[in-house]
Structures are given as C-alpha cells and as structure tokens.
mmCIF file of C-alpha atoms in Angstrom:
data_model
loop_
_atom_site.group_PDB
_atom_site.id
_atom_site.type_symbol
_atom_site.label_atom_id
_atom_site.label_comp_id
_atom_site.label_asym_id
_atom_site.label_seq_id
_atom_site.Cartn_x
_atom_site.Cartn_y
_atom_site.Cartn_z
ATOM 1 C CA UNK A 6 93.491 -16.549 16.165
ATOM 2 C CA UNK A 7 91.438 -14.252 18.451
ATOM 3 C CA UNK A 8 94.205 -11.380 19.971
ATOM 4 C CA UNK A 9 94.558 -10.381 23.117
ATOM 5 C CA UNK A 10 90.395 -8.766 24.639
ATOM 6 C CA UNK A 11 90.018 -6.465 27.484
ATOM 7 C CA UNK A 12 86.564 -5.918 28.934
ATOM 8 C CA UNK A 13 85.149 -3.165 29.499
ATOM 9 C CA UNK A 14 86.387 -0.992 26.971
ATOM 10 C CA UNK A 15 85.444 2.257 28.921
ATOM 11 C CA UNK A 16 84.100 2.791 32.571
ATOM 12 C CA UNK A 17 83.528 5.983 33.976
ATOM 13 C CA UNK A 18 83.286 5.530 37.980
ATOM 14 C CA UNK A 19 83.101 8.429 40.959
ATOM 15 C CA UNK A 20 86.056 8.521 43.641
ATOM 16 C CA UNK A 21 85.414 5.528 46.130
ATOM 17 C CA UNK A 22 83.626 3.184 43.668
ATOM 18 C CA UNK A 23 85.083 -0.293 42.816
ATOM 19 C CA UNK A 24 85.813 -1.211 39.129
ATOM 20 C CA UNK A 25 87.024 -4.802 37.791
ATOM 21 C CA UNK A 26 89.017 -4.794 34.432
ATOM 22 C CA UNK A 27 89.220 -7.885 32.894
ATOM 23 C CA UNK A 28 91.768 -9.222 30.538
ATOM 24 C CA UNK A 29 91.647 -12.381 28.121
ATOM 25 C CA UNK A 30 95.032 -13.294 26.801
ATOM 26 C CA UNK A 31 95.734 -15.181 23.797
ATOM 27 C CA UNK A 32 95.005 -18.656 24.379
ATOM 28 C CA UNK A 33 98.346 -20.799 25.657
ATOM 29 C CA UNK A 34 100.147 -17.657 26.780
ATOM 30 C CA UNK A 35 101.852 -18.321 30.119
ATOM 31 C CA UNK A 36 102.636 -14.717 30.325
ATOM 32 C CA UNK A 37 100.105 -11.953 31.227
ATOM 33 C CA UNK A 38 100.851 -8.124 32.168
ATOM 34 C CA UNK A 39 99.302 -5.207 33.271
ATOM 35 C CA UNK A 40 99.944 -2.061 32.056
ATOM 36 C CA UNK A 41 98.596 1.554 32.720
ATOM 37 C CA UNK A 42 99.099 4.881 30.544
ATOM 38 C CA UNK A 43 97.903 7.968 32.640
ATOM 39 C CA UNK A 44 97.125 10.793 30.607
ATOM 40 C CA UNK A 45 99.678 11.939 28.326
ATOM 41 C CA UNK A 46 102.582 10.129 30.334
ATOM 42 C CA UNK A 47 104.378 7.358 29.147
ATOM 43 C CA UNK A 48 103.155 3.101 29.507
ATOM 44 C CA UNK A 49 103.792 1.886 33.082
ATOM 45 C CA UNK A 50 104.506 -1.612 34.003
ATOM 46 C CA UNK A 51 101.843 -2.796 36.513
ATOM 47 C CA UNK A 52 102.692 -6.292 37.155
ATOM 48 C CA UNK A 53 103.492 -9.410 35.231
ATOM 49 C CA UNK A 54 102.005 -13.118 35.834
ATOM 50 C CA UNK A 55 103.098 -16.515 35.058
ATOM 51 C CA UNK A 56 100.348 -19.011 34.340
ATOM 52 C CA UNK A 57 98.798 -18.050 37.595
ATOM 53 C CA UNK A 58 101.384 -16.901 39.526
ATOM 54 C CA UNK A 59 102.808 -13.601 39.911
ATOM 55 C CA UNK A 60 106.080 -13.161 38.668
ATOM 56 C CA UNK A 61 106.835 -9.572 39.583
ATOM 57 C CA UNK A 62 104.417 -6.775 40.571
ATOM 58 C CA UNK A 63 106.599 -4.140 41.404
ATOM 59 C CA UNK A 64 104.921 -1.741 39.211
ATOM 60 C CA UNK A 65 101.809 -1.612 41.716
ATOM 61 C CA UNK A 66 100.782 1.721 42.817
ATOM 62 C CA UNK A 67 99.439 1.283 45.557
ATOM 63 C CA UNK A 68 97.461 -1.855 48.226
ATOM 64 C CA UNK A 69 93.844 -0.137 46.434
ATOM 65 C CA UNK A 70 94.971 -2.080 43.368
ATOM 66 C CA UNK A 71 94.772 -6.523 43.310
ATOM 67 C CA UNK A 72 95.191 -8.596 40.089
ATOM 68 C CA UNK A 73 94.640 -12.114 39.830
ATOM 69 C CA UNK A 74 94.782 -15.155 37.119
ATOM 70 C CA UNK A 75 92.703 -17.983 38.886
ATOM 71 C CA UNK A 76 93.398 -20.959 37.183
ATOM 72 C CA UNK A 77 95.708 -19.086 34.832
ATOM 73 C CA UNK A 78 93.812 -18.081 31.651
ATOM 74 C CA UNK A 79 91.822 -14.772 32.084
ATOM 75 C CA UNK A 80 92.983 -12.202 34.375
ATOM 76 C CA UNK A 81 91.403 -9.350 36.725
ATOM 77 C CA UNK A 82 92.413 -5.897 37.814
ATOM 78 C CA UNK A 83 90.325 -4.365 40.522
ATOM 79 C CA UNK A 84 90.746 -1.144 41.886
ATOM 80 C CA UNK A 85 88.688 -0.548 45.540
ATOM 81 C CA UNK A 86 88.072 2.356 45.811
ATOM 82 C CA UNK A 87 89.208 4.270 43.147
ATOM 83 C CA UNK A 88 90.728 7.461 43.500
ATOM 84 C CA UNK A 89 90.843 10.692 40.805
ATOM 85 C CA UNK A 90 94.440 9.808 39.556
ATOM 86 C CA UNK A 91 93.588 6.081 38.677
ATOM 87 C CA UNK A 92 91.735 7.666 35.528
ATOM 88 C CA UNK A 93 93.989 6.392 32.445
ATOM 89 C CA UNK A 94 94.137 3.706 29.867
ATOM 90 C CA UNK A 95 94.971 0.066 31.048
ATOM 91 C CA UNK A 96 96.803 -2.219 28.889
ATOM 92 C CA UNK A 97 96.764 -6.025 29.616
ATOM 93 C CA UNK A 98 99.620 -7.744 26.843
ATOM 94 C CA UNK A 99 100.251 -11.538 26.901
ATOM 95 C CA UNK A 100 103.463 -13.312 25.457
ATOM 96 C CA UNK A 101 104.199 -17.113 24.849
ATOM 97 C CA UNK A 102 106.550 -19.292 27.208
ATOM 98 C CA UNK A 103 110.263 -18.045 26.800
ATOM 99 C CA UNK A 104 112.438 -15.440 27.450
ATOM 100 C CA UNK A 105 112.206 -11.228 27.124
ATOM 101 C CA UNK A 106 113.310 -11.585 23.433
ATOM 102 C CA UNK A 107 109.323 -12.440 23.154
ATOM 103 C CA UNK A 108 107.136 -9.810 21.546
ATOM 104 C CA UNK A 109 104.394 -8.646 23.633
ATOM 105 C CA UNK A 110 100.949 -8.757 22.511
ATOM 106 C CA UNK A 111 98.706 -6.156 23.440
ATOM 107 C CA UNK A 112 95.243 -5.785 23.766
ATOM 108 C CA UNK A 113 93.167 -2.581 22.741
ATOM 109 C CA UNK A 114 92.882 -1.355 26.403
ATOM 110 C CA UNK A 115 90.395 -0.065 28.830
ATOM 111 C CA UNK A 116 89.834 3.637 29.595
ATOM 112 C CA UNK A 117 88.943 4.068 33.359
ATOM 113 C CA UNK A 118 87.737 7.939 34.102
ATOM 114 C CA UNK A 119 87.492 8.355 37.993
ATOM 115 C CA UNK A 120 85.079 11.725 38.450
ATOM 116 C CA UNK B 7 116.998 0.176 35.450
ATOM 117 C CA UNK B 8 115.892 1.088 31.733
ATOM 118 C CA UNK B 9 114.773 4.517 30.660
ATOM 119 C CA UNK B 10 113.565 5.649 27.145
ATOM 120 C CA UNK B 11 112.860 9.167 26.380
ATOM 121 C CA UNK B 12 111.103 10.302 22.800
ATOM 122 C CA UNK B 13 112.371 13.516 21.994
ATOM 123 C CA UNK B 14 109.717 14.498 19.894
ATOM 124 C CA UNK B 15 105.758 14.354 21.707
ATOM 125 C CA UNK B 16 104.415 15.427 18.225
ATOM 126 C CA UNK B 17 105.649 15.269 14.642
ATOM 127 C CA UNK B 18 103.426 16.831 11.869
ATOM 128 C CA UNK B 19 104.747 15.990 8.478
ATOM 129 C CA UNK B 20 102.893 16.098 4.640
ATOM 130 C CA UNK B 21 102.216 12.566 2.836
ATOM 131 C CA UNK B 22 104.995 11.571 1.005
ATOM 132 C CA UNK B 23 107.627 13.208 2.700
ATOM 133 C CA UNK B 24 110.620 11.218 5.314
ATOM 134 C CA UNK B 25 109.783 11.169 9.394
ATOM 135 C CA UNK B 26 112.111 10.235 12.055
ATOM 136 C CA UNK B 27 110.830 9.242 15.277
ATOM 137 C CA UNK B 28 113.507 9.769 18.159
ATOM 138 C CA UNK B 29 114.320 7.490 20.912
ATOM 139 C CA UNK B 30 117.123 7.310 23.507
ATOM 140 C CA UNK B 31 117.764 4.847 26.058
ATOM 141 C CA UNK B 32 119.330 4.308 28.966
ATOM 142 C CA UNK B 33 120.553 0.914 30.724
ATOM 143 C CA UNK B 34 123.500 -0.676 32.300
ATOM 144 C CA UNK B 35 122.818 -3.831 30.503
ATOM 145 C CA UNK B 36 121.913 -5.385 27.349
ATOM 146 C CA UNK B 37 119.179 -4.083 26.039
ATOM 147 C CA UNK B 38 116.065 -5.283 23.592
ATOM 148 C CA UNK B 39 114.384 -2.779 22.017
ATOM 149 C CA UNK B 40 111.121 -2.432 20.436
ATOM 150 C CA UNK B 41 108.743 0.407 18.589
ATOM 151 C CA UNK B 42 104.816 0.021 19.125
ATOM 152 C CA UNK B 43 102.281 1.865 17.115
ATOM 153 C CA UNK B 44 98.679 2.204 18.623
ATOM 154 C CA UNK B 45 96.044 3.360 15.988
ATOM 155 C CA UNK B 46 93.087 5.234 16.751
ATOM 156 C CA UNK B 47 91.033 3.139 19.234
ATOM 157 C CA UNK B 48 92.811 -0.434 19.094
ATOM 158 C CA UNK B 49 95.855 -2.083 21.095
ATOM 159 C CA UNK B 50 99.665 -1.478 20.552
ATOM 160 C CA UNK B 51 101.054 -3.683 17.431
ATOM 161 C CA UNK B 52 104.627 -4.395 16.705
ATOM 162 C CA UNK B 53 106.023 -2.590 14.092
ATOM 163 C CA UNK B 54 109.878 -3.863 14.729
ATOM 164 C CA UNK B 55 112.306 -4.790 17.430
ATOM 165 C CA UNK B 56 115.856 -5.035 17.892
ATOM 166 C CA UNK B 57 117.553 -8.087 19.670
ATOM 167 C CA UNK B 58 120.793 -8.517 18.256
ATOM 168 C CA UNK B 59 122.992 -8.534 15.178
ATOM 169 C CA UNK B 60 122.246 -6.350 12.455
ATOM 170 C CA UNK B 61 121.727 -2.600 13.804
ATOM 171 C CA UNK B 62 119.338 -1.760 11.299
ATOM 172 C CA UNK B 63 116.119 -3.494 11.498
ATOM 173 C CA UNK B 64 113.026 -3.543 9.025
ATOM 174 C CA UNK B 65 109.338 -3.391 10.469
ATOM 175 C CA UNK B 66 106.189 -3.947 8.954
ATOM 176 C CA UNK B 67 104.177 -1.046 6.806
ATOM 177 C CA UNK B 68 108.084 0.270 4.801
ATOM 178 C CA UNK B 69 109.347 1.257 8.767
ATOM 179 C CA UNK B 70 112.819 1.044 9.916
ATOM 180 C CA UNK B 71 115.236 1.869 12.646
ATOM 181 C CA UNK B 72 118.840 1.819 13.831
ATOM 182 C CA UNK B 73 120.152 0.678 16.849
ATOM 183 C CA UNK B 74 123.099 3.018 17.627
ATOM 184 C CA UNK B 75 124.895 1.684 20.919
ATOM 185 C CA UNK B 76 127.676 4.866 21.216
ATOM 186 C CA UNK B 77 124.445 7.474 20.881
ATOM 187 C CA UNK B 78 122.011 4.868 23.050
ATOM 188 C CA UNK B 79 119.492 5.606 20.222
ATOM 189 C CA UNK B 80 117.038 3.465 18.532
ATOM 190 C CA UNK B 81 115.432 6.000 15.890
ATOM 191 C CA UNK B 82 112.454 5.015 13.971
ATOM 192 C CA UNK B 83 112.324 6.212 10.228
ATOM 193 C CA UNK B 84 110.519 5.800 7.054
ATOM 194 C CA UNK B 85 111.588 7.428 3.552
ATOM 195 C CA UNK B 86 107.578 8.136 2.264
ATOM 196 C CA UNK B 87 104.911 8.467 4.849
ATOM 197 C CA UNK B 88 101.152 7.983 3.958
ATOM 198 C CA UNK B 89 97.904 9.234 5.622
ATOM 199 C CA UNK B 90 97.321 6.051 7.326
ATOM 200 C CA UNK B 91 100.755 6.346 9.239
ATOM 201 C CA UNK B 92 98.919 8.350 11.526
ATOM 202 C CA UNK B 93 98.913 6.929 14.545
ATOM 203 C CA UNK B 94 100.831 7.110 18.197
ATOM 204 C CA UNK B 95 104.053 5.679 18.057
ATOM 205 C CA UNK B 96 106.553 4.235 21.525
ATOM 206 C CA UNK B 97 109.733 3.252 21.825
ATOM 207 C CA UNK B 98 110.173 0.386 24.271
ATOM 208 C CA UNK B 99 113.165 -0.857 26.036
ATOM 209 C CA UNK B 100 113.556 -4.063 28.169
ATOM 210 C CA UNK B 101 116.096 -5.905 29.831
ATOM 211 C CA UNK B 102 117.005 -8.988 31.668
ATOM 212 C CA UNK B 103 113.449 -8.673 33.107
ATOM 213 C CA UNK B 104 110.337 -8.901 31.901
ATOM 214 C CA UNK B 105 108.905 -4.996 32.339
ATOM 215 C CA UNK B 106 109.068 -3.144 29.554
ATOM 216 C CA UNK B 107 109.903 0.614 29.971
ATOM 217 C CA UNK B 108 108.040 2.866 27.538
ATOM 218 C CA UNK B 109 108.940 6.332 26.622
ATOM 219 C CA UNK B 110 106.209 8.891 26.415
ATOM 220 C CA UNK B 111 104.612 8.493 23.299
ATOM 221 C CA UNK B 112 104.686 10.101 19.893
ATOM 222 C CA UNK B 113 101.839 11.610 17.708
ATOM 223 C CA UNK B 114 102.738 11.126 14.280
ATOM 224 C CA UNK B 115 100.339 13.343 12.004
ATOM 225 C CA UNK B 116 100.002 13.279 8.066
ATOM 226 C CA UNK B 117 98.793 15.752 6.288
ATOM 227 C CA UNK B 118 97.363 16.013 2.781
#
C-alpha cells in the first residue's frame, strides 16, 4: 500500500512568488492535515480536512496561505506570495475514519526555501 | 490547550549504551500521546503511542516509554541503542481534537 506522497519534495522560490504543495493521502483516508516545521522549531498544526471539507484550520498563519481537497482525495497548499519566514518543511499526514486515538500517517514532506 | 516540551534538543550517546528521550506535557484533559521518529530524508513513522491502560508501552525497533500522569511525562527509552537509531525523534500530544501538538524535536546521535 503506497504511503502518504507529497510533491514537490523541495522548491526554492524568491519573496512574492506563488508555490503549490501538493499532498496525496493514503487512499480511503477521510482525514488529511497540514503541517509545517520552521527551522529548528517544533511541528505546527496547519489545518485538518474531512473528505473535502475543512474540519478545523485554526493553525493558518495567515489569508497568504489556502488549502483545498476538491473532490476529497488529493490535497493543495498554496502560498501567494510567499514571504521569507514561510521557508520550512511541510508535512501533509492522513488518518482513516474515526476518532483522535487514530495514528497519523505522515508523508516525507516538502522543503519550501523563500530567498 | 496541549503543550509538549523535549527537554533534551540533542542527545549524543555510543552504540550499545541506554538513551532516554524526555517529554513533558501539559493539558487540562485527557491526553493521547505519541513519539514520531523522522529518518534522514523520509516522513515521520510511529514508533509507539499511549491511549490508555497500561503506562508502559512498547514501540517498534526494542523502544519504550512510560506514561507518568503525577510528573505529566511520557519519556522515551531504549536499554541498547544501535547506529541506525539515529534519527530525529518528537513527542506528540493530542486531545479531544484532532491537532496534534509537537514538541521541538530531538536529535538522537550514535556513535561508534
């Protein structure tokens, strides 16, 4: 069973560009999230989707940052435009229908540099 | 809200020899907890979690920890580390919701 995949697995951008993560989950996962690790700091909660809606994204820094999960499967993370202290590693994790008790899968991450 | 806080940001220790990995919480509910370990340039894999019942829970690769609700610590051991134990290790807490709080992070090194 194919894990969790997050595309691209590095992009380096300069301050104002857009970038689009993208996240596959494992397959029949209702539950997607987003996570980010900024240098050195600890794993941040981003937001959290069921099927295609979203469940809680009180984790979002900021408006410059909009996730979606059309049609429920894949999701997207894009950041317009990017500022210096968006640089970190971004984590994507799916879990199966059910409660917290569920482990978490995660997915290798992407490593955004904003120059 | 949960909190977790690793004590510890690196831990150097020879092959062969015990670690501990330290991790407090804090949370005005019922808590799950969970330890992570992220090797070199792939995702973050279980290694054990803690829901209820027994305090002391086994992990995968000869891991362990203790769930210790009167010191709100959920320490991560193992009696003989090897080379390949090298990795990043987090301590995860979550609650009644589904975000997981993550402490900092730990670099676990073995050495020859």
């Amino acid at each position: 069973e194919a894990g969790v995949t997050q595309f691209p697995s590095h992009s380096v951008i300069e301050k104002g560009q857009t970038v689009t993560l993208r996240c596959d989950p494992i397959s029949g996962h209702d539950n997607l999230y987003w996570y980010r690790r900024v240098m050195g700091k600890e794993i941040k909660f981003l937001l959290h989707f069921v099927k295609e809606s979203k469940q809680d994204e009180s984790g979002m820094p900021n408006n410059r940052f909009l996730a979606e999960r059309t049609g429920g499967t894949y999701s997207t993370l894009k950041v317009q435009p990017a500022e210096l202290e968006d640089s970190g590693v971004y984590f994507c994790a799916s879990s199966p229908t059910g409660g917290v008790r569920n482990e978490q899968f995660f997915g290798p991450g992407t490593r955004l540099t904003v120059l | 809200a949960q909190s977790v806080t690793q004590l510890d940001s690196q831990v150097p220790v020879f092959e062969e020899a015990p670690v501990e990995l330290r991790c407090n919480y804090s949370s005005s509910v019922s808590v799950y907890l969970f330890w992570y370990v992220q090797y070199p340039n792939q995702g973050l894999q279980l290694l054990l979690k803690y829901l209820s019942g027994s305090t002391l829970v086994k992990g995968i690769n000869g891991f362990e920890a203790e769930f210790n609700k009167s010191q709100t610590s959920f320490h991560l051991r193992k009696p003989s580390v090897h080379i390949s134990d090298t990795a990043e290790y987090f301590c995860a807490v979550s609650g009644f919701s589904h975000d997981m709080r993550f402490g900092a992070g730990t670099r676990l090194t073995v050495k020859p």
